[in-house]
Short mmCIF file of C-alpha atoms in Angstrom, two decimals:
data_model
loop_
_atom_site.label_atom_id
_atom_site.label_comp_id
_atom_site.label_asym_id
_atom_site.label_seq_id
_atom_site.Cartn_x
_atom_site.Cartn_y
_atom_site.Cartn_z
CA MET A 13 90.78 109.67 133.60
CA THR A 14 92.93 111.35 130.95
CA VAL A 15 96.48 112.34 131.83
CA TYR A 16 97.93 115.34 130.03
CA ILE A 17 101.49 116.49 129.38
CA ASN A 18 101.49 120.19 130.24
CA ALA A 19 105.22 120.92 129.97
CA ILE A 20 108.48 119.25 128.95
CA SER A 21 112.17 119.98 129.45
CA GLY A 22 115.47 118.17 129.09
CA LEU A 23 118.98 118.12 127.71
CA THR A 24 121.25 116.11 125.43
CA PRO A 25 124.73 116.74 123.99
CA PHE A 26 122.95 119.09 121.56
CA GLY A 27 121.99 121.31 124.54
CA ASN A 28 118.60 122.00 126.13
CA LEU A 29 115.38 120.67 124.62
CA ASP A 30 114.97 123.55 122.15
CA GLN A 31 118.56 123.13 120.98
CA THR A 32 118.07 119.38 120.78
CA TRP A 33 115.00 119.76 118.58
CA LYS A 34 116.90 122.12 116.30
CA GLY A 35 119.79 119.68 116.00
CA ILE A 36 117.40 116.83 115.32
CA THR A 37 115.41 118.66 112.64
CA ASP A 38 118.62 120.00 111.07
CA ASN A 39 119.51 116.33 110.45
CA LYS A 40 122.62 116.41 112.66
CA VAL A 41 124.14 114.04 115.23
CA CYS A 42 125.37 115.06 118.70
CA TYR A 43 127.91 112.31 119.34
CA SER A 44 131.55 112.42 118.33
CA GLU A 45 134.97 111.22 119.49
CA LEU A 46 135.06 110.32 123.20
CA ARG A 47 137.01 113.01 125.07
CA LYS A 48 135.95 112.68 128.70
CA PHE A 49 138.62 110.09 129.56
CA PRO A 50 141.37 108.11 127.76
CA TRP A 51 139.18 105.58 125.99
CA ASP A 52 141.90 103.07 125.07
CA LYS A 53 142.36 102.10 128.73
CA TYR A 54 138.79 100.85 128.99
CA THR A 55 137.21 100.13 125.63
CA ARG A 56 137.63 99.59 121.91
CA SER A 57 134.88 102.13 121.25
CA LYS A 58 135.84 105.79 121.17
CA VAL A 59 132.46 107.31 120.30
CA ALA A 60 130.25 109.14 122.81
CA GLY A 61 127.58 111.77 123.21
CA GLU A 62 128.86 114.11 125.94
CA VAL A 63 126.71 116.79 127.59
CA LYS A 64 128.25 120.24 127.99
CA PHE A 65 126.65 121.74 131.09
CA ASN A 66 127.28 124.83 133.18
CA ALA A 67 125.53 124.54 136.54
CA GLU A 68 126.16 128.23 137.24
CA ASP A 69 123.52 129.05 134.64
CA TYR A 70 120.80 127.72 136.98
CA SER A 71 119.73 129.44 140.18
CA SER A 72 118.27 126.16 141.47
CA ILE A 73 121.78 124.66 141.77
CA SER A 74 123.71 126.10 144.69
CA GLU A 75 127.48 126.24 145.00
CA ARG A 76 127.31 123.39 147.50
CA ASP A 77 125.20 121.37 145.05
CA ARG A 78 127.78 121.93 142.34
CA GLU A 79 130.47 120.54 144.64
CA LYS A 80 128.58 117.64 146.22
CA MET A 81 125.73 116.61 143.92
CA PRO A 82 126.28 114.04 141.15
CA GLU A 83 126.08 115.58 137.72
CA TYR A 84 122.94 113.74 136.59
CA MET A 85 121.10 115.08 139.66
CA GLN A 86 122.22 118.59 138.74
CA TRP A 87 120.77 118.03 135.27
CA ALA A 88 117.47 117.04 136.87
CA LEU A 89 117.40 120.22 138.99
CA ALA A 90 118.19 122.34 135.94
CA SER A 91 115.44 120.69 133.92
CA ALA A 92 112.99 121.10 136.79
CA GLN A 93 113.76 124.83 136.85
CA GLU A 94 112.96 125.09 133.14
CA LEU A 95 109.89 122.85 133.45
CA LEU A 96 108.33 124.73 136.36
CA ASP A 97 109.11 128.29 135.31
CA GLY A 98 105.92 130.30 135.80
CA LYS A 99 103.92 127.29 137.00
CA GLU A 100 101.77 127.46 140.14
CA LEU A 101 101.05 123.97 141.42
CA ASN A 102 99.31 122.70 144.54
CA LYS A 103 102.34 121.48 146.47
CA GLU A 104 100.38 118.91 148.47
CA ARG A 105 98.91 117.43 145.28
CA THR A 106 102.15 117.36 143.30
CA GLY A 107 104.48 114.37 143.33
CA VAL A 108 107.87 113.65 141.81
CA LEU A 109 108.99 110.50 140.02
CA VAL A 110 112.31 111.30 138.38
CA SER A 111 114.63 108.35 137.92
CA SER A 112 118.00 107.09 136.81
CA SER A 113 119.39 103.73 135.86
CA LEU A 114 123.10 103.36 135.21
CA SER A 115 124.17 106.61 136.87
CA MET A 116 123.17 105.66 140.38
CA TYR A 117 125.30 102.52 140.22
CA LEU A 118 128.22 104.40 138.69
CA GLU A 119 127.94 107.01 141.44
CA THR A 120 128.12 104.34 144.13
CA ILE A 121 131.25 102.91 142.50
CA ARG A 122 132.82 106.38 142.36
CA ALA A 123 131.95 107.10 145.98
CA ASN A 124 133.40 103.81 147.19
CA ALA A 125 136.57 104.36 145.15
CA LYS A 126 137.03 107.79 146.74
CA ASN A 127 136.10 106.51 150.22
CA VAL A 128 133.40 109.17 150.44
CA ASP A 129 131.73 109.13 153.84
CA ASN A 130 128.48 110.91 152.89
CA THR A 131 127.27 108.39 150.34
CA PHE A 132 123.70 108.83 151.59
CA THR A 133 123.53 111.80 149.22
CA PHE A 134 123.88 109.31 146.37
CA THR A 135 120.91 107.12 147.30
CA PRO A 136 118.75 106.59 144.21
CA ASN A 137 115.65 108.41 145.44
CA MET A 138 117.57 111.64 145.98
CA ILE A 139 117.13 112.58 142.33
CA SER A 140 113.41 113.05 143.10
CA ASN A 141 113.86 114.28 146.66
CA ASN A 142 116.18 117.10 145.59
CA ILE A 143 113.32 118.48 143.50
CA ASN A 144 110.90 118.12 146.42
CA ILE A 145 113.28 119.99 148.70
CA GLN A 146 113.81 122.74 146.14
CA TYR A 147 110.10 123.34 145.43
CA GLY A 148 108.30 122.08 148.52
CA PHE A 149 106.30 119.32 146.83
CA THR A 150 104.83 116.93 149.41
CA GLY A 151 102.94 114.50 147.20
CA PRO A 152 104.12 110.95 146.43
CA SER A 153 107.82 110.80 145.63
CA THR A 154 109.93 107.88 144.48
CA MET A 155 111.99 106.62 141.56
CA THR A 156 112.24 103.49 139.48
CA SER A 157 115.06 101.75 137.67
CA SER A 158 114.15 99.55 134.73
CA ALA A 159 117.31 99.67 132.58
CA CYS A 160 116.73 101.36 129.22
CA SER A 161 112.98 101.60 129.92
CA THR A 162 113.46 103.64 133.12
CA GLY A 163 112.20 106.95 131.72
CA MET A 164 109.10 105.41 130.20
CA TYR A 165 108.35 103.44 133.36
CA SER A 166 108.59 106.68 135.35
CA VAL A 167 106.01 108.36 133.13
CA ILE A 168 103.69 105.35 133.18
CA ILE A 169 103.83 105.02 136.97
CA GLY A 170 103.26 108.78 137.18
CA CYS A 171 100.10 108.31 135.11
CA MET A 172 98.96 105.58 137.49
CA LEU A 173 99.46 107.85 140.50
CA ILE A 174 97.26 110.49 138.89
CA GLU A 175 94.63 108.00 137.69
CA THR A 176 94.29 106.51 141.18
CA GLY A 177 93.89 109.92 142.80
CA GLN A 178 97.22 109.94 144.61
CA ALA A 179 98.19 113.24 142.95
CA ASP A 180 96.92 115.88 140.55
CA ASN A 181 100.35 116.54 139.08
CA ILE A 182 103.45 114.37 138.72
CA ILE A 183 106.87 115.53 137.62
CA ALA A 184 108.25 112.47 135.84
CA GLY A 185 111.32 111.66 133.81
CA ALA A 186 114.84 110.25 133.89
CA PHE A 187 118.48 111.34 133.59
CA ASP A 188 121.69 109.36 133.09
CA ASN A 189 125.32 110.35 132.66
CA SER A 190 126.61 107.04 131.37
CA VAL A 191 129.75 108.21 129.58
CA ALA A 192 132.14 106.83 132.20
CA PRO A 193 134.99 104.28 132.28
CA ASP A 194 133.00 101.62 134.12
CA SER A 195 130.08 101.71 131.70
CA TYR A 196 132.43 101.45 128.72
CA LYS A 197 134.22 98.52 130.34
CA GLN A 198 131.02 96.61 131.04
CA PHE A 199 129.29 97.30 127.73
CA GLY A 200 132.57 96.52 126.00
CA LYS A 201 132.61 93.09 127.62
CA LEU A 202 129.12 92.52 126.25
CA ARG A 203 130.33 93.64 122.80
CA ALA A 204 127.37 96.00 122.74
CA LEU A 205 129.25 99.15 121.66
CA SER A 206 130.01 100.29 118.14
CA THR A 207 133.72 99.93 117.37
CA LYS A 208 133.89 99.94 113.57
CA PHE A 209 133.33 103.67 113.15
CA ASN A 210 135.95 105.12 115.49
CA ASN A 211 137.43 107.13 112.62
CA THR A 212 134.02 108.37 111.46
CA PRO A 213 132.14 108.65 114.78
CA GLU A 214 129.24 110.57 113.26
CA LYS A 215 128.28 107.35 111.43
CA ALA A 216 128.48 105.00 114.43
CA SER A 217 124.81 104.86 115.46
CA ARG A 218 122.96 103.36 112.49
CA PRO A 219 119.76 101.50 113.43
CA TRP A 220 118.44 99.09 110.78
CA ASP A 221 121.55 99.44 108.58
CA THR A 222 123.39 96.32 107.43
CA LYS A 223 126.70 97.64 108.86
CA ARG A 224 125.45 98.45 112.35
CA ASP A 225 127.70 96.96 115.01
CA GLY A 226 126.45 98.29 118.33
CA LEU A 227 125.15 101.25 120.25
CA VAL A 228 126.68 104.65 121.03
CA LEU A 229 126.64 105.67 124.70
CA SER A 230 125.25 109.13 125.30
CA GLU A 231 123.82 111.13 128.19
CA GLY A 232 121.15 113.58 129.26
CA GLY A 233 117.47 113.18 130.02
CA ALA A 234 113.99 114.64 129.91
CA MET A 235 111.22 115.65 132.30
CA PHE A 236 107.44 115.99 132.01
CA LEU A 237 104.74 117.79 133.94
CA LEU A 238 101.88 115.28 133.99
CA SER A 239 98.48 116.53 135.09
CA ASN A 240 94.84 115.53 135.39
CA GLU A 241 93.86 118.95 134.05
CA LYS A 242 94.05 120.23 130.49
CA THR A 243 95.33 123.81 130.21
CA PRO A 244 96.07 126.21 127.34
CA GLU A 245 99.70 125.03 127.59
CA THR A 246 98.83 121.32 127.22
CA LEU A 247 101.09 119.66 124.65
CA ALA A 248 99.64 116.15 124.41
CA GLU A 249 97.54 113.56 126.15
CA ILE A 250 98.64 110.07 127.08
CA SER A 251 96.11 107.86 125.29
CA GLY A 252 97.56 104.48 126.16
CA TYR A 253 100.45 102.68 127.80
CA SER A 254 101.65 99.22 128.70
CA MET A 255 104.49 97.44 130.45
CA THR A 256 105.50 93.81 129.96
CA ASN A 257 108.51 91.61 130.68
CA ASP A 258 110.18 88.99 128.50
CA ALA A 259 111.09 86.73 131.45
CA TYR A 260 113.93 85.44 129.30
CA GLN A 261 117.50 86.74 129.82
CA VAL A 262 119.35 89.57 131.52
CA VAL A 263 120.89 91.17 128.43
CA ALA A 264 119.04 89.72 125.43
CA PRO A 265 115.44 90.25 124.35
CA HIS A 266 113.35 87.16 123.68
CA PRO A 267 114.02 86.26 120.03
CA GLU A 268 110.31 85.76 119.32
CA GLY A 269 109.40 89.20 120.68
CA ALA A 270 106.01 88.06 121.95
CA MET A 271 105.99 90.36 125.00
CA ILE A 272 107.20 93.31 122.93
CA GLU A 273 104.35 92.66 120.52
CA LYS A 274 101.86 92.41 123.42
CA CYS A 275 103.18 95.64 124.95
CA ILE A 276 102.65 97.53 121.69
CA LYS A 277 99.27 95.92 120.99
CA ASP A 278 97.90 96.67 124.46
CA THR A 279 99.10 100.27 124.24
CA LEU A 280 97.48 100.91 120.86
CA ASN A 281 94.23 99.07 121.67
CA GLY A 282 93.29 99.04 117.99
CA HIS A 283 94.55 102.55 117.19
CA ILE A 284 96.88 103.08 114.23
CA PRO A 285 99.40 105.83 115.06
CA ASP A 286 100.79 108.32 112.56
CA LEU A 287 104.35 107.80 113.78
CA ILE A 288 106.32 105.21 115.73
CA ASN A 289 109.36 106.32 117.73
CA ALA A 290 111.28 103.06 117.80
CA HIS A 291 113.67 101.85 120.50
CA ALA A 292 116.14 101.07 117.67
CA THR A 293 119.48 100.86 119.48
CA SER A 294 121.62 99.94 116.43
CA THR A 295 122.22 96.41 117.74
CA PRO A 296 121.64 93.51 115.33
CA MET A 297 119.23 91.45 117.42
CA GLY A 298 117.25 94.21 119.15
CA ASP A 299 116.50 96.14 115.98
CA TYR A 300 115.12 93.09 114.21
CA ILE A 301 112.85 91.94 117.04
CA GLU A 302 111.12 95.32 117.33
CA ILE A 303 110.56 95.68 113.58
CA ASP A 304 109.29 92.10 113.36
CA ALA A 305 106.77 92.78 116.14
CA LEU A 306 105.57 95.95 114.39
CA ASN A 307 105.15 94.06 111.12
CA ARG A 308 103.19 91.27 112.80
CA LEU A 309 100.81 93.93 114.10
CA GLY A 310 100.29 95.28 110.59
CA LEU A 311 102.11 98.58 111.22
CA GLN A 312 104.55 98.35 108.30
CA ASP A 313 102.95 101.34 106.53
CA VAL A 314 103.31 103.66 109.54
CA TRP A 315 106.21 106.12 109.58
CA VAL A 316 109.00 105.02 111.95
CA THR A 317 111.84 107.11 113.39
CA ALA A 318 115.05 106.17 115.21
CA ASN A 319 116.18 109.06 117.43
CA LYS A 320 119.24 107.14 118.65
CA SER A 321 120.73 107.56 115.19
CA GLN A 322 121.13 111.25 116.12
CA ILE A 323 121.50 111.38 119.90
CA GLY A 324 122.92 107.96 120.74
CA HIS A 325 121.64 105.86 123.64
CA LEU A 326 120.87 107.81 126.82
CA MET A 327 120.44 104.52 128.70
CA GLY A 328 117.80 104.90 131.43
CA ALA A 329 116.92 108.34 130.09
CA ALA A 330 116.56 107.21 126.46
CA GLY A 331 112.82 106.63 126.58
CA ALA A 332 112.20 109.91 128.39
CA MET A 333 114.06 111.94 125.76
CA GLU A 334 112.48 110.05 122.88
CA LEU A 335 109.05 110.61 124.41
CA ALA A 336 109.83 114.34 124.66
CA LEU A 337 110.86 114.37 120.99
CA SER A 338 107.62 112.55 120.18
CA VAL A 339 105.69 115.35 121.90
CA LEU A 340 107.56 117.86 119.74
CA SER A 341 106.70 115.85 116.61
CA LEU A 342 103.04 116.32 117.54
CA LYS A 343 103.52 120.00 118.28
CA HIS A 344 105.48 120.91 115.16
CA GLY A 345 104.06 118.41 112.68
CA ALA A 346 107.33 116.70 111.84
CA ILE A 347 108.73 113.22 111.37
CA THR A 348 112.28 113.20 112.67
CA PRO A 349 114.97 111.60 110.52
CA SER A 350 116.69 108.24 110.85
CA LEU A 351 120.32 108.75 109.88
CA ASN A 352 123.18 106.56 108.68
CA ILE A 353 120.99 104.02 106.92
CA ASP A 354 123.09 103.36 103.83
CA TYR A 355 121.75 99.87 103.21
CA LEU A 356 118.53 98.85 104.94
CA GLU A 357 118.70 95.34 106.38
CA ASP A 358 116.92 92.75 104.23
CA GLY A 359 113.45 91.95 105.50
CA TYR A 360 113.02 95.26 107.34
CA ASN A 361 109.66 96.35 106.02
CA ILE A 362 109.64 99.91 107.40
CA LYS A 363 108.82 103.43 106.27
CA TYR A 364 111.35 106.05 107.38
CA THR A 365 112.85 109.34 106.22
CA PRO A 366 116.58 110.23 106.12
CA THR A 367 115.75 113.93 106.54
CA THR A 368 113.14 115.79 108.58
CA LYS A 369 109.73 115.55 106.95
CA ASN A 370 106.83 117.94 107.51
CA TYR A 371 103.82 115.77 108.24
CA MET A 372 100.55 116.09 110.13
CA VAL A 373 101.21 113.94 113.19
CA ASP A 374 98.18 113.42 115.44
CA SER A 375 99.44 110.40 117.40
CA VAL A 376 102.80 108.82 118.20
CA LEU A 377 103.70 105.42 119.62
CA CYS A 378 106.95 105.48 121.61
CA ASN A 379 108.77 102.24 122.55
CA SER A 380 111.49 101.39 125.09
CA PHE A 381 112.88 97.92 125.74
CA GLY A 382 115.51 97.35 128.43
CA PHE A 383 117.85 94.77 129.90
CA GLY A 384 116.05 92.14 131.91
CA GLY A 385 113.22 92.18 129.37
CA ALA A 386 111.64 95.41 130.66
CA ASN A 387 109.31 96.62 127.91
CA ALA A 388 107.30 99.86 127.84
CA SER A 389 105.18 101.63 125.25
CA ILE A 390 103.25 104.91 125.40
CA LEU A 391 100.73 106.35 122.92
CA LEU A 392 100.61 110.14 122.68
CA SER A 393 97.81 112.08 120.99
CA LYS A 394 97.06 115.67 120.18
CA THR A 395 94.41 117.23 122.40
#
């Protein structure tokens, strides 16, 4: 059974998905100096991608929701409103699998610190259940948390629910608001954040560049309407997917990248894509392992893009947003740029563009690799 993507929505520090695409194709970045809290108390990195969001712009978010609901859940409700505008779905045959990774843990920490007595509203599955309650969907509903691969895992599991007949439609995606003191403290301890570009924050996220020194935390997310039915509004079909695990370490990918290679190979099943949307976090080890796996599979002549060079790392929502941007590459015939690559690392045999390139894109491979060795790849194709 073929699973189709019939609608997409989302937000980043650029704005909604349309504004994000414009920022991306205008060759801009959406991260800058961290302003949400006094950075020097928690971290040596003062770069962040911060979402500017007005909940009052969305009828789906009540005044009570604005007061009680965590911000990332509000983003999910707002994106659901945009996604479902004008859609008539069978409520009994529609499920929801919208997820989060870091945000749900941060929210628990915040609630405990404030001695909040209604912490049940922060249980992880509420990000999906809020959408069910709002729209009356009674199909399968859950969430998953797989570190940086959370968004991609949500889409893949959504595909499985449709393929096994559990639902006709699945609303899938992920949202994270990770720009918070605790996340900066923890990632700082891991030395995972960029600190060398505090005075030029727009240059901080630089996958594949010799001067890269860590990732840039950002926030937002994306959402998809998956369906077993092709419609005039269909944007893409999901032609392949795979999930593997390194079974190696909590924070480091396996240096040989065998399970990353297998994940990509199983997803492609012999197909050569026109574009690869790389995980490319701007960390020394992670960048190399992915490129090495792609080269071993003979994909060195395929165009590759690194969205995190423009939007930073949305953590659990990164794969969801990058998958949405991959859909838009199919729709608009464009290869998105990879910025801040002044000197490409030696041995990185890749084909990229520093500015948006018009190109007939018929298929895109999208990769996400998370802490704990959680790997996910999805192949998108034009219909």
